[in-house]
Amino acid sequence: MGAFGPMKTTFPILLLVMVRAVAPAQSVFEQRHAEVVRVASDERDRSFSTITAKLKTGNDVPYALAMLDSLTKDEAIGGMFYSYSLIGCYLHTQDLLPDSLKRKVREAYRTRTMYRGDTENHWVMYYTGLYLAAQTWPDEEGSRWFNGRSSSENFQEARDWLDHWITISSTRGQGEFDSPTYITTFMTPMVVLYDFALDPVMKKKAQMMLDLLFVDFAAEHLQGNYGGGHSRDYPEDIINPLAAPSTFWAWLYFGEPGFPPWVETRYRPRHRSGWEPVFGAVSSYRLPDIIYRIATDRTTPYVHTETKRVRNVIRFGKELNPPAFKYTYVTKNYILGSLHGGILQPIQQHTWDVTYVSDKPNNTIFTLHPFYSGKELAMFFPEEEKFLSDEVDRYHKVYTNPNKWNSSSPYEQTFQHKNALIVLYHIEQGVKQPHINGFFPKNLDEFVRNASGWIFCRAGGTYVAIYPLKPYQWMEEEVNWRLRSHELNNGFVVEVGSLDEDGSFEAFQKRLRLKKPEYSGFDSNRTVEYITRNGDRMKFTFGGERVLNGRHHSFKEYGFFNGPFVQSKLGSGVIRMKYKNQTRTLNFNNVSLVDTP
Amino acid sequence: MLLLLLILFQVIESPQYKRVGGSVNQLRPALYAAVYINKGSTSVGSLSSIGLFRRYEGDTAWVNLRPNTITPGMGFTSFGDRHQLYLAGGNGLHRSTDEGRTWRVLTGWRTKEVLSVALDPADSLRLYISTPFGVYRSTDGGSTWIEKMRGFKTWFVRRVILDRVNRNMLYATGEDALYRSMDGAETWKQLSIGVPGIKWVMQHPADSNLLLVGTEDHGVRYSTDRGETWKQAAGLDTSAVYTLASTRDGSALYAAGFQTGVWRSMDKGATWSQVWKAPDFDAIYSVCVNPRNPEHLMAGTNGSGVSESFDNGRLWHDAGLPNAIVRQVVMYP
């Protein structure tokens, strides 16, 4: 790898220049796609995406064939990641493969267990792989497959589940929704399914799912950042939003941020190489222009709400998939977004943040309660409650860490109105890790804590003000300041502004310095009232009502999607995108897609 | 590499077909271990050394019987000289009719993860499974499955067993209670054990009216009237008990769970005494007794593989499968 290290920073730039020089007629969009494939073709890591890139470009073909051969022979590899990416690589490159290697690929689906996994993304990968493999080798009996079922049985099983997933995702939302980390595990199988499903109906469904996944992202996208609340996110991605895999997809399809993700090492997460978007880059799927516009036009600030669903609650719940409500406020400078709170996902939930445009990493501010419990995990996993915390820690490393940056908590709830947010905590006595953490990057341009009680932050043209209801400690860490409060009944009022909205940072502070939330009875009634700097009166009771300007705040108004760019009634299966005079309507009920004009 | 990365499998040994007694259809007795996860793996997607394992009686080597899926349970049955081996796992319910050489998945996506299987010894077509989403029944040998949850108040079901005498009677451990069906799973009735968190249910091998359950926080409870009334067992009343086992004649019962070691009852479950502290194990998920040698016990542990004892549980030694979380051990036949 050493020989390739220095090339990584310079080669893509040279390549971009070269591509532009030789293909002036190509769109910038096509150039990005070509660039991904070409750069990936120089990578040496052992993955189906880089093999695909090498074979597609003709670069390093002997090495690619050797890698593919070793992956098909290596019985130490298998499972859902393997299943869909092996068939994707095969279908993209089969014309270039020797017959002996083709046979080895086929044999892999007989000789090893393709483990289905236990999460939504696992099943999407598993069933996409099974669908395409069964389609590729039809009319074979059960003895030719790892699970003893015939090609037709496997095909039908995979088709039925994919139909089920597409239906529920287009009517009630994903369980693993809006995940900057896991987005790749949905995008990649869907582009492969779109490219190779022979059934035109399934192909159309895959296309519509890609449109849905992309517009879901686009409406909460800001210059490469996936803003707002997330069902699942790795802590590295939460505190450094452009490090998330979603950034790669944003760059590839939206053209933002303005640099290829592999060039900026400060945004390259240390724990993965992330070349799966190669499958997007070689795909014939093309992003509709309207989604590109929705992702990139930030001329006018807007509110965007959504309803998603909690993943399967197998224990300790009254409902298998309760709703999860999202509220997001998007401007050209920042996104303030929140989930309504509580346990909506185990392990990796990210409930709220403000993420702002910056040329520096760690461009986000948020708070959380670092909750953990075996009972929370037992809601979602069938293992024994007494072991689950330790078991999850083995994989995810931070679940029981008091300093972790991702967590759901039954003791955290939010109420947001545009650029103002109230987040409340009501932590019961005896709960493990009974404290609240707040993340504030150290690279803020300005930072003020004064007697007003507010914490003021400026990052470029974005201003953030946070009013902690209770005392807290302030701790310096490597890239951030950590706010920590041990007060069990607690909360924060958050206001976000900008140069456009407020003028100078000093003016922003001045508007807020004399403002105070009313929470004198908070310890007994858990209620906070606050009049925003824009004059809106918010009243929020933990476990009770959210009231805006005297009117009950209803989650029913959130719709499946409700915003200027995306509209959908919950359960309807019809998603309407709108940008100026363009519209695109996805109707999953009759698998139709209609554009106007 | 992205997140959970690729799945790692260990090199699979080819199953050996050792037969005894001159008949090609007479199975050689073996210990089977259902390995749920292996703690040697560091990724949730790493599946090295998981699935169903077999060790022939008298041997020391374990053989992986192939389906490398998380495996919480198993089941055996025979019709005439035909043996059927079932694996309850993350990919569904698997069946092998050739001693584990080949497998077929019987369930589809609707049944999801399978936690246990109950087999009707008189009807090869009749199967029951428990899942995190309820009990399912098949009456056509596993080709089709129907959810059978009428009467349940929750949907998570850890374990389902069939009454030894009445083939229409079943018991199922729900999230909130033990349930009983008198009509082949058509309807279920919640039994009043008095505590939630039922982890295991066992019917006494010599007294079909005697039921015993292991609970999350209240040790062992037992009923002498097939579940109508329940009593707290003495000696083992505040622990999490994950498993119960019995000698073939029921003269000795064993219980184990979370930080309990192994306990024994010589009076049909009324009183219990500890026979092994098992200080190195945080939990024991399963115990079985060799049907041909009641002094030979085997235990499936939480991350330390299998241990066994040849002296009624006083002295134990490591019996292999390092780092494995073994959810069930069964000696068959």
Coordinates of N, CA and C in Angstrom, one line a residue, chain A residues 45 75-82 111-116 118 122-123 126-127 146-149 153 157 160-161 164 181-182 184-185 234 245 271-273 276 312-320 382-384 386-387 391 394-395 397, chain B residues 1-10 12 36-44 47 66-70 90-92 103-109 112-113 115 132-133 155-156 158 175 199 216-217 240 242 258 282-283 285 302 325 327:
Chain A
D45 N -7.4 -3.0 -2.2 CA -8.1 -3.8 -1.2 C -9.0 -4.9 -1.8
E75 N -13.2 -20.0 1.9 CA -14.4 -20.4 2.7 C -14.5 -19.6 4.0
A76 N -13.6 -18.7 4.2 CA -13.7 -17.9 5.4 C -14.6 -16.7 5.2
I77 N -15.2 -16.6 4.0 CA -16.0 -15.4 3.7 C -17.3 -15.8 3.2
G78 N -18.3 -15.1 3.7 CA -19.7 -15.4 3.3 C -20.7 -14.4 3.9
G79 N -22.0 -14.7 3.7 CA -22.9 -13.8 4.3 C -23.6 -12.8 3.4
M80 N -24.4 -11.9 4.0 CA -25.2 -11.0 3.1 C -24.4 -10.0 2.4
F81 N -23.3 -9.5 3.0 CA -22.4 -8.5 2.3 C -21.8 -9.2 1.1
Y82 N -21.4 -10.4 1.3 CA -20.8 -11.2 0.2 C -21.8 -11.6 -0.9
T111 N -21.9 -23.8 -1.8 CA -21.0 -24.4 -0.8 C -20.9 -23.6 0.6
R112 N -21.4 -22.4 0.6 CA -21.3 -21.7 1.9 C -22.7 -21.1 2.3
T113 N -22.9 -21.0 3.5 CA -24.1 -20.4 4.0 C -24.1 -18.9 3.8
M114 N -25.1 -18.5 3.1 CA -25.3 -17.0 2.9 C -26.2 -16.6 4.1
Y115 N -25.5 -16.2 5.2 CA -26.3 -15.8 6.4 C -27.1 -14.6 6.1
R116 N -28.4 -14.7 6.5 CA -29.4 -13.6 6.2 C -29.3 -12.4 7.2
D118 N -29.8 -10.1 10.8 CA -31.0 -9.8 11.6 C -31.4 -8.3 11.6
H122 N -29.3 -5.9 6.4 CA -28.9 -7.3 6.1 C -29.8 -8.0 5.2
W123 N -31.1 -7.8 5.4 CA -32.1 -8.5 4.6 C -32.2 -8.0 3.2
Y126 N -29.2 -9.5 1.6 CA -29.3 -10.9 1.4 C -30.3 -11.2 0.3
Y127 N -31.5 -10.6 0.3 CA -32.5 -11.0 -0.6 C -32.2 -10.4 -2.0
F146 N -27.2 -23.3 -1.4 CA -26.7 -23.4 0.0 C -27.8 -23.8 1.0
N147 N -29.1 -23.4 0.6 CA -30.2 -23.6 1.5 C -31.1 -24.8 1.2
G148 N -30.7 -25.5 0.2 CA -31.5 -26.7 -0.2 C -32.7 -26.4 -1.0
R149 N -32.9 -25.2 -1.3 CA -34.1 -24.8 -2.0 C -33.8 -24.5 -3.5
E153 N -37.7 -21.6 -6.0 CA -38.1 -21.3 -4.6 C -37.4 -20.1 -4.1
E157 N -39.0 -16.5 -3.0 CA -38.8 -16.0 -1.6 C -38.2 -14.6 -1.6
D160 N -40.7 -12.0 -3.0 CA -41.8 -11.7 -2.1 C -41.2 -10.7 -1.0
W161 N -40.0 -11.0 -0.5 CA -39.6 -10.2 0.6 C -39.2 -8.8 0.1
H164 N -42.3 -6.9 -0.2 CA -42.7 -6.5 1.1 C -42.0 -5.3 1.6
T181 N -24.5 6.4 8.0 CA -23.6 5.3 8.0 C -24.1 4.1 7.2
Y182 N -25.4 3.8 7.3 CA -25.9 2.6 6.7 C -26.5 2.8 5.3
T184 N -25.3 3.2 2.5 CA -24.6 2.4 1.5 C -25.2 1.0 1.4
T185 N -25.6 0.5 2.5 CA -26.1 -0.9 2.5 C -27.5 -1.0 1.9
Y234 N -22.7 5.9 13.1 CA -21.5 5.6 13.9 C -21.0 6.9 14.6
P245 N -20.4 7.6 5.1 CA -20.6 7.1 3.8 C -21.5 7.8 2.9
H271 N -12.0 3.4 9.8 CA -12.5 2.1 10.0 C -13.0 1.4 8.7
R272 N -12.9 2.1 7.6 CA -13.5 1.5 6.4 C -12.9 2.2 5.2
S273 N -12.9 1.4 4.1 CA -12.4 2.0 2.8 C -13.5 2.6 2.0
E276 N -17.9 1.0 -2.0 CA -19.2 0.4 -2.5 C -19.9 1.3 -3.5
N312 N -38.4 -3.5 14.3 CA -39.3 -4.5 15.0 C -39.0 -4.5 16.5
V313 N -40.0 -4.2 17.3 CA -39.9 -4.3 18.7 C -40.5 -5.7 19.1
I314 N -39.6 -6.6 19.5 CA -40.0 -8.0 19.7 C -40.4 -8.2 21.2
R315 N -40.0 -7.3 22.1 CA -40.4 -7.5 23.5 C -40.6 -6.1 24.1
F316 N -41.3 -6.1 25.2 CA -41.5 -4.9 26.1 C -42.2 -3.8 25.3
G317 N -43.0 -4.1 24.3 CA -43.6 -3.0 23.6 C -45.1 -3.4 23.3
K318 N -45.8 -2.3 23.0 CA -47.3 -2.5 22.7 C -47.5 -2.6 21.2
E319 N -46.5 -2.2 20.5 CA -46.7 -2.1 19.0 C -45.4 -2.6 18.4
L320 N -45.5 -3.3 17.3 CA -44.3 -3.9 16.6 C -43.5 -2.8 16.0
P382 N -33.2 -11.0 20.4 CA -33.8 -12.1 21.2 C -32.8 -12.7 22.3
E383 N -31.6 -12.3 22.3 CA -30.7 -12.8 23.3 C -31.1 -12.4 24.7
E384 N -30.4 -13.0 25.7 CA -30.8 -12.8 27.1 C -30.4 -11.3 27.5
K386 N -29.6 -10.1 30.3 CA -28.4 -9.9 31.2 C -27.1 -9.8 30.4
F387 N -27.1 -10.3 29.2 CA -25.8 -10.3 28.5 C -25.7 -9.3 27.3
E391 N -22.6 -8.0 25.0 CA -22.5 -8.6 23.6 C -22.4 -7.5 22.6
R394 N -19.1 -5.8 22.4 CA -18.0 -6.5 21.6 C -18.0 -6.0 20.2
Y395 N -19.1 -5.7 19.6 CA -19.2 -5.3 18.2 C -19.0 -3.8 18.0
K397 N -18.4 -1.5 20.4 CA -17.3 -0.9 21.2 C -17.7 0.2 22.3
Chain B
M1 N -13.1 -1.2 5.3 CA -14.2 -2.0 4.9 C -15.5 -1.5 5.6
L2 N -16.6 -1.6 5.0 CA -17.8 -1.0 5.5 C -18.3 -1.8 6.7
L3 N -18.4 -1.1 7.8 CA -19.2 -1.6 9.0 C -19.0 -3.0 9.4
L4 N -19.9 -3.8 9.1 CA -19.9 -5.1 9.6 C -19.0 -6.1 8.8
L5 N -18.7 -5.6 7.6 CA -17.8 -6.3 6.7 C -18.4 -7.7 6.3
L6 N -17.4 -8.4 5.7 CA -17.8 -9.7 5.2 C -17.9 -10.7 6.3
I7 N -18.5 -11.8 6.0 CA -18.7 -12.8 6.9 C -17.5 -13.8 6.9
L8 N -17.0 -14.1 8.0 CA -15.9 -15.1 8.0 C -16.4 -16.4 8.5
F9 N -16.0 -17.4 7.8 CA -16.3 -18.8 8.1 C -15.0 -19.6 8.4
Q10 N -15.2 -20.5 9.3 CA -14.0 -21.4 9.4 C -14.1 -22.4 8.4
I12 N -14.7 -25.8 6.9 CA -15.7 -26.8 7.3 C -15.1 -28.2 7.1
Y36 N -24.6 -20.3 19.0 CA -25.3 -19.1 18.6 C -24.4 -18.1 18.0
I37 N -23.4 -17.8 18.7 CA -22.4 -16.8 18.3 C -21.0 -17.3 18.9
N38 N -19.9 -16.9 18.2 CA -18.6 -17.3 18.8 C -18.0 -16.0 19.2
K39 N -17.6 -15.9 20.5 CA -17.0 -14.7 21.0 C -15.6 -14.4 20.5
G40 N -15.1 -15.4 19.8 CA -13.8 -15.1 19.1 C -14.0 -14.1 17.9
S41 N -15.2 -13.9 17.5 CA -15.5 -13.0 16.4 C -15.6 -11.6 17.0
T42 N -15.2 -10.6 16.2 CA -15.2 -9.3 16.7 C -16.2 -8.4 15.9
S43 N -16.9 -9.0 14.9 CA -17.9 -8.3 14.2 C -19.2 -9.1 14.3
V44 N -20.3 -8.3 14.3 CA -21.6 -9.0 14.4 C -21.8 -9.9 13.2
L47 N -19.1 -15.0 11.4 CA -19.8 -16.2 11.7 C -18.9 -17.4 11.9
R66 N -22.4 -27.5 9.2 CA -22.6 -26.7 8.0 C -23.4 -25.5 8.1
P67 N -24.7 -25.5 8.3 CA -25.4 -24.2 8.2 C -24.8 -23.2 9.2
N68 N -24.0 -22.3 8.6 CA -23.4 -21.3 9.5 C -24.3 -20.1 9.7
T69 N -25.3 -20.4 10.5 CA -26.2 -19.3 10.9 C -26.3 -19.3 12.4
I70 N -26.7 -18.2 13.0 CA -26.8 -18.2 14.4 C -27.8 -19.3 14.8
G90 N -31.0 -18.5 12.5 CA -31.3 -17.1 12.0 C -31.8 -17.2 10.6
N91 N -31.3 -18.2 9.8 CA -31.9 -18.3 8.4 C -33.1 -19.1 8.4
G92 N -33.7 -19.5 9.5 CA -34.9 -20.2 9.5 C -34.7 -21.6 10.1
W103 N -28.8 -30.0 4.0 CA -29.9 -29.3 4.7 C -30.9 -28.6 3.8
R104 N -32.1 -28.5 4.2 CA -33.0 -27.7 3.5 C -33.7 -26.7 4.5
V105 N -33.8 -25.4 4.0 CA -34.5 -24.5 4.8 C -36.0 -24.6 4.6
L106 N -36.8 -24.7 5.7 CA -38.2 -25.0 5.5 C -39.1 -23.8 5.7
T107 N -38.5 -22.7 6.3 CA -39.4 -21.5 6.6 C -39.0 -20.4 5.6
G108 N -39.9 -19.5 5.5 CA -39.7 -18.3 4.6 C -39.4 -17.1 5.4
W109 N -39.5 -16.0 4.8 CA -39.1 -14.7 5.5 C -40.2 -14.3 6.5
K112 N -39.2 -15.4 10.0 CA -38.0 -14.8 10.4 C -37.1 -15.8 11.2
E113 N -36.5 -15.2 12.3 CA -35.6 -16.0 13.1 C -36.3 -17.1 13.9
L115 N -36.4 -19.7 17.0 CA -35.7 -19.9 18.3 C -35.8 -21.3 18.8
P132 N -39.3 -14.8 17.6 CA -39.6 -13.5 18.3 C -40.9 -12.9 17.9
F133 N -41.6 -13.5 16.9 CA -42.8 -12.9 16.4 C -44.0 -13.9 16.6
W155 N -45.8 -11.2 21.7 CA -45.5 -12.0 20.6 C -44.2 -12.7 20.6
F156 N -43.3 -12.3 21.6 CA -42.0 -13.0 21.6 C -42.2 -14.4 22.3
R158 N -39.9 -17.7 23.3 CA -38.6 -18.3 23.4 C -38.6 -19.7 23.0
E175 N -43.1 -13.8 26.5 CA -42.4 -12.7 27.2 C -42.9 -12.5 28.6
K199 N -38.2 -18.5 31.0 CA -37.0 -18.8 30.1 C -37.1 -20.2 29.5
E216 N -36.7 -15.6 34.8 CA -35.6 -14.6 34.7 C -35.0 -14.2 36.1
D217 N -35.9 -14.1 37.1 CA -35.4 -13.6 38.4 C -35.9 -14.4 39.6
A240 N -31.7 -16.3 37.7 CA -32.1 -16.4 36.4 C -31.8 -17.8 35.9
Y242 N -32.0 -20.5 33.0 CA -32.2 -20.5 31.5 C -32.5 -21.9 31.0
F258 N -27.9 -17.8 34.8 CA -27.0 -16.7 34.9 C -26.3 -16.7 36.3
D282 N -20.0 -17.1 33.3 CA -21.0 -16.2 33.7 C -22.4 -16.7 33.5
A283 N -22.5 -17.7 32.6 CA -23.9 -18.3 32.4 C -23.7 -19.6 31.8
Y285 N -26.2 -22.0 29.5 CA -27.5 -21.9 28.7 C -28.2 -23.2 28.6
N302 N -21.9 -19.7 28.1 CA -22.0 -18.4 27.4 C -20.6 -17.9 27.0
I325 N -20.8 -19.4 22.2 CA -22.0 -19.3 23.0 C -22.9 -20.5 22.6
R327 N -26.1 -22.4 22.9 CA -27.5 -22.3 23.5 C -28.2 -23.6 23.8

